[in-house]
mmCIF file of C-alpha atoms in Angstrom:
data_model
loop_
_atom_site.group_PDB
_atom_site.id
_atom_site.type_symbol
_atom_site.label_atom_id
_atom_site.label_comp_id
_atom_site.label_asym_id
_atom_site.label_seq_id
_atom_site.Cartn_x
_atom_site.Cartn_y
_atom_site.Cartn_z
ATOM 1 C CA ASP A 266 -4.277 -38.550 -28.014
ATOM 2 C CA HIS A 267 -7.958 -37.451 -28.546
ATOM 3 C CA SER A 268 -9.180 -35.934 -31.555
ATOM 4 C CA ILE A 269 -9.823 -32.428 -29.862
ATOM 5 C CA PHE A 270 -6.378 -31.962 -29.907
ATOM 6 C CA ALA A 271 -5.746 -33.604 -33.142
ATOM 7 C CA ARG A 272 -8.070 -30.651 -34.892
ATOM 8 C CA ALA A 273 -6.232 -27.840 -32.998
ATOM 9 C CA THR A 274 -2.833 -29.541 -33.726
ATOM 10 C CA GLN A 275 -3.743 -29.944 -37.423
ATOM 11 C CA ALA A 276 -4.839 -26.031 -37.685
ATOM 12 C CA MET A 277 -1.640 -24.954 -36.068
ATOM 13 C CA GLN A 278 0.137 -26.815 -38.418
ATOM 14 C CA THR A 279 -1.565 -25.614 -41.722
ATOM 15 C CA VAL A 280 -1.235 -22.250 -40.853
ATOM 16 C CA LEU A 281 2.338 -22.408 -39.767
ATOM 17 C CA SER A 282 3.464 -24.733 -42.810
ATOM 18 C CA ASP A 283 2.055 -21.798 -45.537
ATOM 19 C CA ALA A 284 4.302 -19.498 -43.743
ATOM 20 C CA GLY A 285 7.299 -21.748 -43.822
ATOM 21 C CA PHE A 286 7.446 -23.309 -40.449
ATOM 22 C CA GLN A 287 7.478 -26.616 -39.430
ATOM 23 C CA LEU A 288 5.411 -27.699 -36.024
ATOM 24 C CA LEU A 289 7.146 -30.067 -33.359
ATOM 25 C CA VAL A 290 4.693 -31.728 -30.687
ATOM 26 C CA GLY A 291 5.929 -32.634 -27.701
ATOM 27 C CA SER A 292 3.862 -34.747 -24.783
ATOM 28 C CA SER A 293 4.010 -34.897 -21.158
ATOM 29 C CA ASN A 294 0.991 -36.810 -20.052
ATOM 30 C CA TYR A 295 -0.054 -34.035 -17.341
ATOM 31 C CA GLU A 296 3.439 -34.652 -15.719
ATOM 32 C CA SER A 297 5.086 -31.496 -14.779
ATOM 33 C CA ASN A 298 8.614 -33.031 -14.696
ATOM 34 C CA THR A 299 8.398 -34.479 -18.170
ATOM 35 C CA GLU A 300 6.928 -31.095 -19.278
ATOM 36 C CA LEU A 301 9.848 -29.318 -18.167
ATOM 37 C CA GLN A 302 12.211 -31.964 -19.950
ATOM 38 C CA VAL A 303 10.414 -31.631 -23.243
ATOM 39 C CA VAL A 304 10.392 -27.389 -23.075
ATOM 40 C CA ARG A 305 14.024 -27.588 -22.061
ATOM 41 C CA ALA A 306 14.966 -29.875 -24.980
ATOM 42 C CA PHE A 307 13.094 -27.513 -27.576
ATOM 43 C CA GLN A 308 14.736 -24.504 -25.982
ATOM 44 C CA GLN A 309 18.048 -26.056 -26.265
ATOM 45 C CA ARG A 310 17.446 -27.218 -30.189
ATOM 46 C CA GLY A 311 16.727 -23.727 -30.887
ATOM 47 C CA VAL A 312 12.931 -23.227 -31.687
ATOM 48 C CA ASP A 313 11.643 -19.934 -32.480
ATOM 49 C CA ALA A 314 8.449 -20.050 -30.191
ATOM 50 C CA LEU A 315 6.346 -22.194 -27.614
ATOM 51 C CA VAL A 316 2.845 -22.902 -27.180
ATOM 52 C CA LEU A 317 1.493 -24.761 -24.041
ATOM 53 C CA VAL A 318 -1.679 -26.340 -23.369
ATOM 54 C CA GLY A 319 -3.312 -24.885 -20.077
ATOM 55 C CA THR A 320 -2.323 -22.850 -17.211
ATOM 56 C CA ASP A 321 -1.109 -25.791 -14.716
ATOM 57 C CA HIS A 322 2.644 -25.710 -14.884
ATOM 58 C CA ALA A 323 5.291 -25.733 -12.009
ATOM 59 C CA ALA A 324 6.960 -22.672 -11.128
ATOM 60 C CA SER A 325 10.097 -24.179 -12.418
ATOM 61 C CA MET A 326 8.440 -24.011 -15.897
ATOM 62 C CA TRP A 327 6.897 -20.830 -15.581
ATOM 63 C CA ASP A 328 10.361 -19.514 -14.777
ATOM 64 C CA ALA A 329 12.022 -21.388 -17.763
ATOM 65 C CA VAL A 330 9.506 -20.036 -20.329
ATOM 66 C CA THR A 331 9.129 -16.328 -19.185
ATOM 67 C CA GLN A 332 12.775 -15.807 -18.682
ATOM 68 C CA TRP A 333 13.371 -17.323 -22.120
ATOM 69 C CA GLY A 334 13.365 -14.050 -24.493
ATOM 70 C CA LYS A 335 11.382 -15.838 -27.264
ATOM 71 C CA PRO A 336 7.598 -15.876 -28.003
ATOM 72 C CA VAL A 337 5.542 -18.210 -25.559
ATOM 73 C CA LEU A 338 1.825 -18.537 -25.834
ATOM 74 C CA LEU A 339 -1.023 -20.320 -23.463
ATOM 75 C CA SER A 340 -4.033 -22.505 -25.693
ATOM 76 C CA TRP A 341 -6.995 -23.701 -24.107
ATOM 77 C CA SER A 342 -6.829 -21.913 -20.836
ATOM 78 C CA CYS A 343 -6.006 -18.143 -20.228
ATOM 79 C CA ASP A 344 -3.827 -16.561 -17.748
ATOM 80 C CA PRO A 345 -2.522 -12.912 -17.561
ATOM 81 C CA ARG A 346 1.066 -13.936 -17.082
ATOM 82 C CA LEU A 347 1.035 -15.023 -20.891
ATOM 83 C CA PRO A 348 -0.793 -14.201 -23.936
ATOM 84 C CA SER A 349 -3.465 -16.715 -24.254
ATOM 85 C CA VAL A 350 -6.291 -18.574 -26.721
ATOM 86 C CA GLY A 351 -8.838 -20.566 -24.973
ATOM 87 C CA PHE A 352 -11.988 -21.319 -23.478
ATOM 88 C CA ASP A 353 -13.574 -20.067 -20.043
ATOM 89 C CA ASN A 354 -14.271 -23.727 -19.102
ATOM 90 C CA VAL A 355 -15.823 -22.335 -15.779
ATOM 91 C CA THR A 356 -18.591 -20.699 -17.943
ATOM 92 C CA ILE A 357 -18.846 -23.095 -20.337
ATOM 93 C CA ALA A 358 -19.656 -26.067 -17.284
ATOM 94 C CA LYS A 359 -21.876 -23.386 -15.659
ATOM 95 C CA HIS A 360 -24.403 -23.481 -18.783
ATOM 96 C CA MET A 361 -24.509 -26.911 -19.616
ATOM 97 C CA THR A 362 -25.336 -27.445 -15.646
ATOM 98 C CA GLU A 363 -28.144 -24.832 -15.767
ATOM 99 C CA HIS A 364 -29.072 -26.930 -18.870
ATOM 100 C CA LEU A 365 -29.652 -29.674 -16.565
ATOM 101 C CA LEU A 366 -31.141 -27.737 -13.999
ATOM 102 C CA SER A 367 -33.980 -26.171 -16.210
ATOM 103 C CA LEU A 368 -34.859 -29.841 -16.848
ATOM 104 C CA GLY A 369 -35.714 -30.347 -13.174
ATOM 105 C CA HIS A 370 -32.516 -31.879 -12.289
ATOM 106 C CA GLU A 371 -30.910 -31.421 -8.845
ATOM 107 C CA ARG A 372 -29.215 -34.704 -7.867
ATOM 108 C CA ILE A 373 -26.579 -34.020 -10.468
ATOM 109 C CA ALA A 374 -23.417 -36.260 -10.711
ATOM 110 C CA VAL A 375 -19.719 -35.142 -12.454
ATOM 111 C CA VAL A 376 -17.451 -37.581 -14.254
ATOM 112 C CA SER A 377 -14.305 -36.260 -14.736
ATOM 113 C CA GLY A 378 -10.728 -37.004 -16.048
ATOM 114 C CA PHE A 379 -8.194 -36.967 -13.283
ATOM 115 C CA THR A 380 -8.127 -33.318 -11.842
ATOM 116 C CA ALA A 381 -4.297 -33.385 -10.699
ATOM 117 C CA ASN A 382 -2.105 -30.960 -13.228
ATOM 118 C CA ASN A 383 -5.249 -30.380 -15.437
ATOM 119 C CA ASP A 384 -6.807 -26.558 -14.765
ATOM 120 C CA ARG A 385 -9.272 -27.225 -17.613
ATOM 121 C CA ALA A 386 -11.117 -30.446 -15.705
ATOM 122 C CA ARG A 387 -10.540 -28.662 -12.547
ATOM 123 C CA SER A 388 -12.473 -25.546 -13.874
ATOM 124 C CA ARG A 389 -15.364 -27.372 -15.191
ATOM 125 C CA ILE A 390 -15.977 -28.684 -11.754
ATOM 126 C CA GLN A 391 -15.914 -25.543 -10.399
ATOM 127 C CA GLY A 392 -18.555 -24.144 -12.911
ATOM 128 C CA VAL A 393 -20.939 -27.158 -11.905
ATOM 129 C CA ARG A 394 -20.546 -26.377 -8.152
ATOM 130 C CA GLN A 395 -21.187 -22.588 -9.136
ATOM 131 C CA ALA A 396 -24.516 -23.382 -10.901
ATOM 132 C CA LEU A 397 -25.593 -25.474 -8.352
ATOM 133 C CA SER A 398 -24.809 -23.352 -5.443
ATOM 134 C CA ALA A 399 -26.850 -20.790 -7.339
ATOM 135 C CA HIS A 400 -29.595 -22.742 -6.980
ATOM 136 C CA GLY A 401 -28.938 -23.853 -3.148
ATOM 137 C CA LEU A 402 -27.655 -27.141 -4.077
ATOM 138 C CA ARG A 403 -24.391 -28.658 -3.902
ATOM 139 C CA LEU A 404 -22.192 -31.422 -5.210
ATOM 140 C CA PRO A 405 -21.614 -34.322 -2.872
ATOM 141 C CA LYS A 406 -18.393 -35.995 -2.703
ATOM 142 C CA GLU A 407 -20.279 -39.487 -3.632
ATOM 143 C CA LEU A 408 -21.473 -37.650 -7.098
ATOM 144 C CA LEU A 409 -17.818 -36.527 -8.393
ATOM 145 C CA ILE A 410 -15.903 -39.409 -10.122
ATOM 146 C CA GLU A 411 -12.681 -38.777 -11.608
ATOM 147 C CA GLN A 412 -11.718 -41.482 -14.453
ATOM 148 C CA SER A 413 -9.552 -41.885 -17.406
ATOM 149 C CA TYR A 414 -10.433 -39.667 -20.353
ATOM 150 C CA ASN A 415 -11.712 -42.689 -22.191
ATOM 151 C CA LEU A 416 -15.073 -44.627 -22.953
ATOM 152 C CA HIS A 417 -13.550 -47.307 -20.486
ATOM 153 C CA GLY A 418 -13.662 -44.436 -17.880
ATOM 154 C CA GLY A 419 -17.088 -43.706 -18.528
ATOM 155 C CA ARG A 420 -18.114 -47.257 -18.417
ATOM 156 C CA LEU A 421 -16.527 -47.543 -14.518
ATOM 157 C CA ALA A 422 -17.941 -43.849 -13.709
ATOM 158 C CA LEU A 423 -21.367 -45.104 -14.057
ATOM 159 C CA GLN A 424 -20.949 -48.666 -12.768
ATOM 160 C CA GLN A 425 -19.383 -46.564 -9.415
ATOM 161 C CA LEU A 426 -22.514 -44.423 -9.321
ATOM 162 C CA MET A 427 -25.405 -47.083 -9.972
ATOM 163 C CA GLN A 428 -24.101 -48.434 -6.704
ATOM 164 C CA LEU A 429 -25.191 -45.622 -4.753
ATOM 165 C CA ASP A 430 -28.377 -45.800 -2.593
ATOM 166 C CA GLN A 431 -29.521 -42.539 -4.317
ATOM 167 C CA PRO A 432 -27.996 -42.412 -7.729
ATOM 168 C CA PRO A 433 -28.210 -39.253 -9.951
ATOM 169 C CA THR A 434 -30.656 -38.352 -12.124
ATOM 170 C CA ALA A 435 -28.225 -36.676 -14.338
ATOM 171 C CA ILE A 436 -24.279 -37.145 -15.085
ATOM 172 C CA PHE A 437 -22.409 -34.192 -16.418
ATOM 173 C CA CYS A 438 -19.359 -35.325 -18.106
ATOM 174 C CA ALA A 439 -16.170 -33.320 -18.532
ATOM 175 C CA MET A 440 -15.821 -34.255 -22.130
ATOM 176 C CA ASP A 441 -17.611 -36.505 -24.658
ATOM 177 C CA LEU A 442 -15.549 -39.965 -24.711
ATOM 178 C CA LEU A 443 -16.487 -40.175 -20.927
ATOM 179 C CA ALA A 444 -20.068 -39.524 -21.665
ATOM 180 C CA ALA A 445 -20.280 -41.883 -24.961
ATOM 181 C CA GLY A 446 -18.815 -44.637 -22.061
ATOM 182 C CA VAL A 447 -21.479 -43.643 -19.742
ATOM 183 C CA LEU A 448 -23.872 -44.004 -22.925
ATOM 184 C CA LEU A 449 -22.933 -47.505 -23.465
ATOM 185 C CA GLU A 450 -22.807 -48.675 -19.907
ATOM 186 C CA ALA A 451 -26.241 -47.182 -19.532
ATOM 187 C CA GLN A 452 -27.495 -49.759 -22.740
ATOM 188 C CA ARG A 453 -25.726 -52.348 -21.183
ATOM 189 C CA LEU A 454 -27.198 -51.898 -17.737
ATOM 190 C CA GLN A 455 -30.674 -51.337 -19.686
ATOM 191 C CA ILE A 456 -30.949 -47.886 -17.949
ATOM 192 C CA ASP A 457 -33.550 -45.929 -20.400
ATOM 193 C CA VAL A 458 -31.557 -42.343 -21.296
ATOM 194 C CA PRO A 459 -32.982 -39.702 -20.852
ATOM 195 C CA ARG A 460 -36.234 -41.210 -19.479
ATOM 196 C CA THR A 461 -34.358 -42.476 -16.525
ATOM 197 C CA LEU A 462 -31.297 -40.613 -16.417
ATOM 198 C CA SER A 463 -30.021 -37.661 -18.580
ATOM 199 C CA VAL A 464 -26.336 -37.324 -19.705
ATOM 200 C CA CYS A 465 -24.289 -34.670 -21.206
ATOM 201 C CA GLY A 466 -20.878 -33.801 -22.339
ATOM 202 C CA ILE A 467 -18.110 -31.235 -23.528
ATOM 203 C CA ASP A 468 -16.646 -31.205 -27.168
ATOM 204 C CA ASN A 469 -19.039 -31.991 -29.727
ATOM 205 C CA HIS A 470 -17.041 -35.048 -30.978
ATOM 206 C CA GLU A 471 -17.953 -36.730 -33.713
ATOM 207 C CA LEU A 472 -19.566 -39.543 -31.635
ATOM 208 C CA ALA A 473 -21.968 -37.376 -29.966
ATOM 209 C CA GLU A 474 -23.746 -37.090 -33.468
ATOM 210 C CA VAL A 475 -24.095 -40.341 -34.036
ATOM 211 C CA ILE A 476 -24.222 -42.285 -31.127
ATOM 212 C CA SER A 477 -27.622 -43.167 -29.519
ATOM 213 C CA PRO A 478 -29.307 -41.433 -28.144
ATOM 214 C CA GLY A 479 -27.677 -38.114 -29.762
ATOM 215 C CA LEU A 480 -25.148 -36.756 -27.002
ATOM 216 C CA THR A 481 -26.166 -33.167 -25.658
ATOM 217 C CA THR A 482 -22.805 -31.344 -25.581
ATOM 218 C CA ILE A 483 -20.719 -27.985 -25.705
ATOM 219 C CA SER A 484 -19.287 -27.326 -29.164
ATOM 220 C CA LEU A 485 -15.809 -25.864 -28.840
ATOM 221 C CA PRO A 486 -14.228 -24.276 -32.113
ATOM 222 C CA THR A 487 -11.193 -26.513 -31.712
ATOM 223 C CA TYR A 488 -9.773 -25.913 -35.312
ATOM 224 C CA GLU A 489 -10.360 -21.924 -35.019
ATOM 225 C CA LEU A 490 -8.402 -22.349 -31.609
ATOM 226 C CA GLY A 491 -5.319 -23.912 -33.357
ATOM 227 C CA ARG A 492 -5.729 -21.346 -36.040
ATOM 228 C CA ILE A 493 -5.712 -18.228 -34.002
ATOM 229 C CA THR A 494 -2.914 -19.719 -31.989
ATOM 230 C CA ALA A 495 -0.673 -20.098 -35.023
ATOM 231 C CA GLU A 496 -1.894 -16.637 -36.163
ATOM 232 C CA ARG A 497 -0.743 -15.002 -32.833
ATOM 233 C CA VAL A 498 2.760 -16.915 -33.297
ATOM 234 C CA LEU A 499 3.368 -15.460 -36.177
ATOM 235 C CA SER A 500 2.471 -12.193 -35.417
ATOM 236 C CA ALA A 501 4.554 -12.499 -32.120
ATOM 237 C CA LEU A 502 7.435 -13.566 -34.839
ATOM 238 C CA SER A 503 6.778 -10.814 -36.596
ATOM 239 C CA GLY A 504 7.216 -8.160 -33.759
ATOM 240 C CA GLU A 505 3.741 -7.381 -33.362
ATOM 241 C CA THR A 506 1.900 -6.785 -30.354
ATOM 242 C CA ILE A 507 -0.751 -9.713 -29.640
ATOM 243 C CA PRO A 508 -3.905 -9.565 -27.842
ATOM 244 C CA SER A 509 -3.118 -10.769 -23.931
ATOM 245 C CA GLN A 510 -6.537 -13.149 -23.633
ATOM 246 C CA THR A 511 -8.504 -14.381 -26.214
ATOM 247 C CA ILE A 512 -11.601 -16.283 -24.916
ATOM 248 C CA LEU A 513 -13.284 -18.100 -27.722
ATOM 249 C CA PRO A 514 -17.082 -18.683 -27.672
ATOM 250 C CA PHE A 515 -18.838 -22.160 -27.269
ATOM 251 C CA GLU A 516 -22.381 -23.367 -28.123
ATOM 252 C CA LEU A 517 -24.523 -25.700 -26.478
ATOM 253 C CA ILE A 518 -26.129 -28.534 -28.551
ATOM 254 C CA VAL A 519 -28.806 -30.216 -27.370
ATOM 255 C CA ARG A 520 -29.246 -33.515 -28.407
ATOM 256 C CA GLY A 521 -31.304 -36.842 -27.214
ATOM 257 C CA SER A 522 -29.609 -37.393 -23.943
ATOM 258 C CA THR A 523 -31.358 -35.252 -21.748
ATOM 259 C CA ALA A 524 -34.289 -34.781 -21.052
ATOM 260 C CA LYS A 525 -37.019 -33.328 -18.196
ATOM 261 C CA MET A 526 -36.827 -35.272 -15.070
ATOM 262 C CA ARG A 527 -39.716 -37.293 -14.345
ATOM 263 C CA ALA A 528 -41.442 -37.054 -10.963
ATOM 264 C CA THR A 529 -41.395 -40.459 -9.345
ATOM 265 C CA LYS A 530 -41.801 -41.084 -5.797
ATOM 266 C CA ARG A 531 -40.959 -44.676 -3.950
ATOM 267 C CA PRO A 532 -43.921 -46.725 -4.026
ATOM 268 C CA ARG A 533 -46.082 -47.438 -0.779
ATOM 269 C CA LEU A 534 -47.472 -50.884 -0.532
ATOM 270 C CA SER A 535 -50.372 -51.557 1.428
ATOM 271 C CA HIS A 536 -49.157 -55.079 2.546
ATOM 272 C CA ALA A 537 -47.544 -58.228 1.124
ATOM 273 C CA MET A 538 -48.124 -61.475 1.737
ATOM 274 C CA HIS A 539 -46.180 -65.130 0.869
ATOM 275 C CA ILE A 540 -47.814 -67.452 -1.448
ATOM 276 C CA ASN A 541 -47.080 -71.048 -0.512
ATOM 277 C CA GLN A 542 -45.601 -72.947 -4.023
ATOM 278 C CA SER A 543 -45.210 -76.031 -3.108
ATOM 279 C CA GLY A 544 -44.860 -77.519 -7.066
ATOM 280 C CA ARG A 545 -48.350 -76.243 -7.937
ATOM 281 C CA VAL A 546 -49.440 -73.320 -10.144
ATOM 282 C CA ASN A 547 -50.552 -70.197 -8.186
ATOM 283 C CA THR A 548 -51.617 -66.616 -9.710
ATOM 284 C CA VAL A 549 -49.572 -63.703 -8.983
ATOM 285 C CA VAL A 550 -51.195 -60.539 -9.270
ATOM 286 C CA VAL A 551 -49.419 -57.042 -8.859
ATOM 287 C CA THR A 552 -50.976 -53.824 -8.501
ATOM 288 C CA ALA A 553 -49.014 -50.256 -8.281
ATOM 289 C CA LEU A 554 -50.406 -46.971 -8.846
ATOM 290 C CA THR A 555 -46.673 -45.728 -9.132
ATOM 291 C CA HIS A 556 -43.542 -46.673 -10.741
ATOM 292 C CA LEU A 557 -42.318 -49.711 -9.106
ATOM 293 C CA ARG A 558 -38.196 -50.286 -9.290
ATOM 294 C CA PHE A 559 -36.528 -53.357 -8.280
ATOM 295 C CA LYS A 560 -32.925 -54.686 -7.739
ATOM 296 C CA GLY A 561 -32.146 -56.867 -10.558
ATOM 297 C CA LEU A 562 -34.776 -57.611 -13.630
ATOM 298 C CA ARG A 563 -37.677 -55.532 -14.218
ATOM 299 C CA ILE A 564 -40.972 -56.422 -13.275
ATOM 300 C CA GLU A 565 -42.015 -56.672 -16.936
ATOM 301 C CA GLN A 566 -39.347 -59.148 -17.551
ATOM 302 C CA ALA A 567 -40.191 -61.444 -14.608
ATOM 303 C CA TYR A 568 -43.886 -61.196 -16.203
ATOM 304 C CA ARG A 569 -42.660 -62.488 -19.463
ATOM 305 C CA LYS A 570 -40.030 -65.065 -18.170
ATOM 306 C CA LYS A 571 -43.216 -66.385 -15.592
ATOM 307 C CA ASP A 572 -40.476 -66.353 -13.123
ATOM 308 C CA PHE A 573 -41.005 -64.243 -9.829
ATOM 309 C CA SER A 574 -38.928 -66.163 -7.661
ATOM 310 C CA HIS A 575 -36.371 -63.006 -7.392
ATOM 311 C CA VAL A 576 -38.778 -60.666 -6.416
ATOM 312 C CA ILE A 577 -37.857 -59.291 -2.887
ATOM 313 C CA GLN A 578 -39.557 -61.172 -0.060
ATOM 314 C CA THR A 579 -40.472 -58.578 2.743
ATOM 315 C CA GLN A 580 -43.301 -57.909 5.315
ATOM 316 C CA SER A 581 -42.842 -54.134 5.123
ATOM 317 C CA SER A 582 -45.225 -51.648 4.167
ATOM 318 C CA SER A 583 -42.664 -49.787 2.127
ATOM 319 C CA LEU A 584 -40.278 -50.575 -0.396
ATOM 320 C CA PRO A 585 -36.701 -50.036 1.673
ATOM 321 C CA ASN A 586 -33.562 -48.163 0.073
ATOM 322 C CA SER A 587 -31.746 -51.496 -0.131
ATOM 323 C CA TYR A 588 -34.123 -52.859 -2.600
ATOM 324 C CA LEU A 589 -34.240 -50.011 -5.476
ATOM 325 C CA SER A 590 -32.946 -51.042 -8.485
ATOM 326 C CA LYS A 591 -28.919 -50.085 -8.627
ATOM 327 C CA ARG A 592 -29.627 -49.870 -12.316
ATOM 328 C CA ASP A 593 -32.765 -47.397 -12.271
ATOM 329 C CA ASN A 594 -34.771 -49.486 -14.643
ATOM 330 C CA SER A 595 -38.483 -48.831 -13.647
ATOM 331 C CA VAL A 596 -41.976 -49.836 -15.279
ATOM 332 C CA THR A 597 -45.647 -48.834 -14.296
ATOM 333 C CA CYS A 598 -47.559 -52.123 -12.995
ATOM 334 C CA ALA A 599 -50.961 -52.461 -12.882
ATOM 335 C CA ASN A 600 -53.022 -55.611 -12.513
ATOM 336 C CA LEU A 601 -50.038 -57.570 -13.786
ATOM 337 C CA ALA A 602 -51.197 -61.382 -13.552
ATOM 338 C CA CYS A 603 -49.519 -64.604 -14.636
ATOM 339 C CA GLN A 604 -49.002 -67.823 -13.308
ATOM 340 C CA THR A 605 -45.813 -68.827 -11.828
ATOM 341 C CA ARG A 606 -44.346 -72.114 -10.822
ATOM 342 C CA SER A 607 -41.333 -71.530 -8.186
ATOM 343 C CA THR A 608 -38.581 -74.224 -6.853
ATOM 344 C CA SER A 609 -36.712 -71.963 -4.819
ATOM 345 C CA GLY A 610 -39.010 -71.151 -2.128
ATOM 346 C CA PRO A 611 -41.903 -68.853 -1.668
ATOM 347 C CA VAL A 612 -42.974 -65.571 -3.796
ATOM 348 C CA CYS A 613 -44.317 -61.967 -2.730
ATOM 349 C CA ALA A 614 -47.338 -60.784 -4.375
ATOM 350 C CA TRP A 615 -48.181 -56.796 -3.502
ATOM 351 C CA TRP A 616 -51.658 -55.362 -4.122
#
């Protein structure tokens, strides 16, 4: 139900149709019992060959296809048990993660589809882990989010990540639809991509080029995948020996959603004082030498609205973690001054 599969399927249909064959498609939604039922139905109806997606199949499924006596190929991933045409998903994920690491990101989150019965999803996570490990880093449990492969899944993933005390500075998405959902949710939360958060995906979906900012992604030749797979099927049906494994190339496409990580540090505040506002106008002066990040509205938004009633009330000499922005909005403040009237209690000023 995604365009990347549609491109490959269309290519297979074109090649097979030109050779006088009709392509039949069955979907299992990554459920092993459903997959076995679909394959047995095809076999009982006398199909000439089978093409399976991925390598994650139940033992009964492997028995059903390896003992069948007709051509069976794997696509999208490779396995020595059957002729395969696919991608090295571990290497693909490592390459993208290296791109994020080269930009200075170390706290990198992964937004993946559900990994159950999906070898490609697990391989991409493995690739991220390997790249991080090579740099002495790891992927903490809280930075690995599994969601449905759609825009809504990406939105939910970003909401979850922004609830962390230390949100990531970069997010690796296992496919572009998830990444597009992350970007859309970042816009809703007013998170600046890529200044505050870098986002990347895999597939080079048509959305990747038109969404704002343009999505950094890995381009996979999915049409070629379908074409080559169909040609291998025809060769096998002709009695020819076909390659055991064909791993297709990929290309990193850098767009505007990734950038070098900005050096930031937690602001140190000399002191704080309460301003008594008993109905009269007072002047609030805020001076900071670093980027101040507040929970909720940005300080510059409060300045425009002449409303500092939401500013954190504390006597602490440093800003606690609990007050860091969940939305990672930041602004440099220097000698900001405005007149404000508050009816909801005292306001804090720092300088």
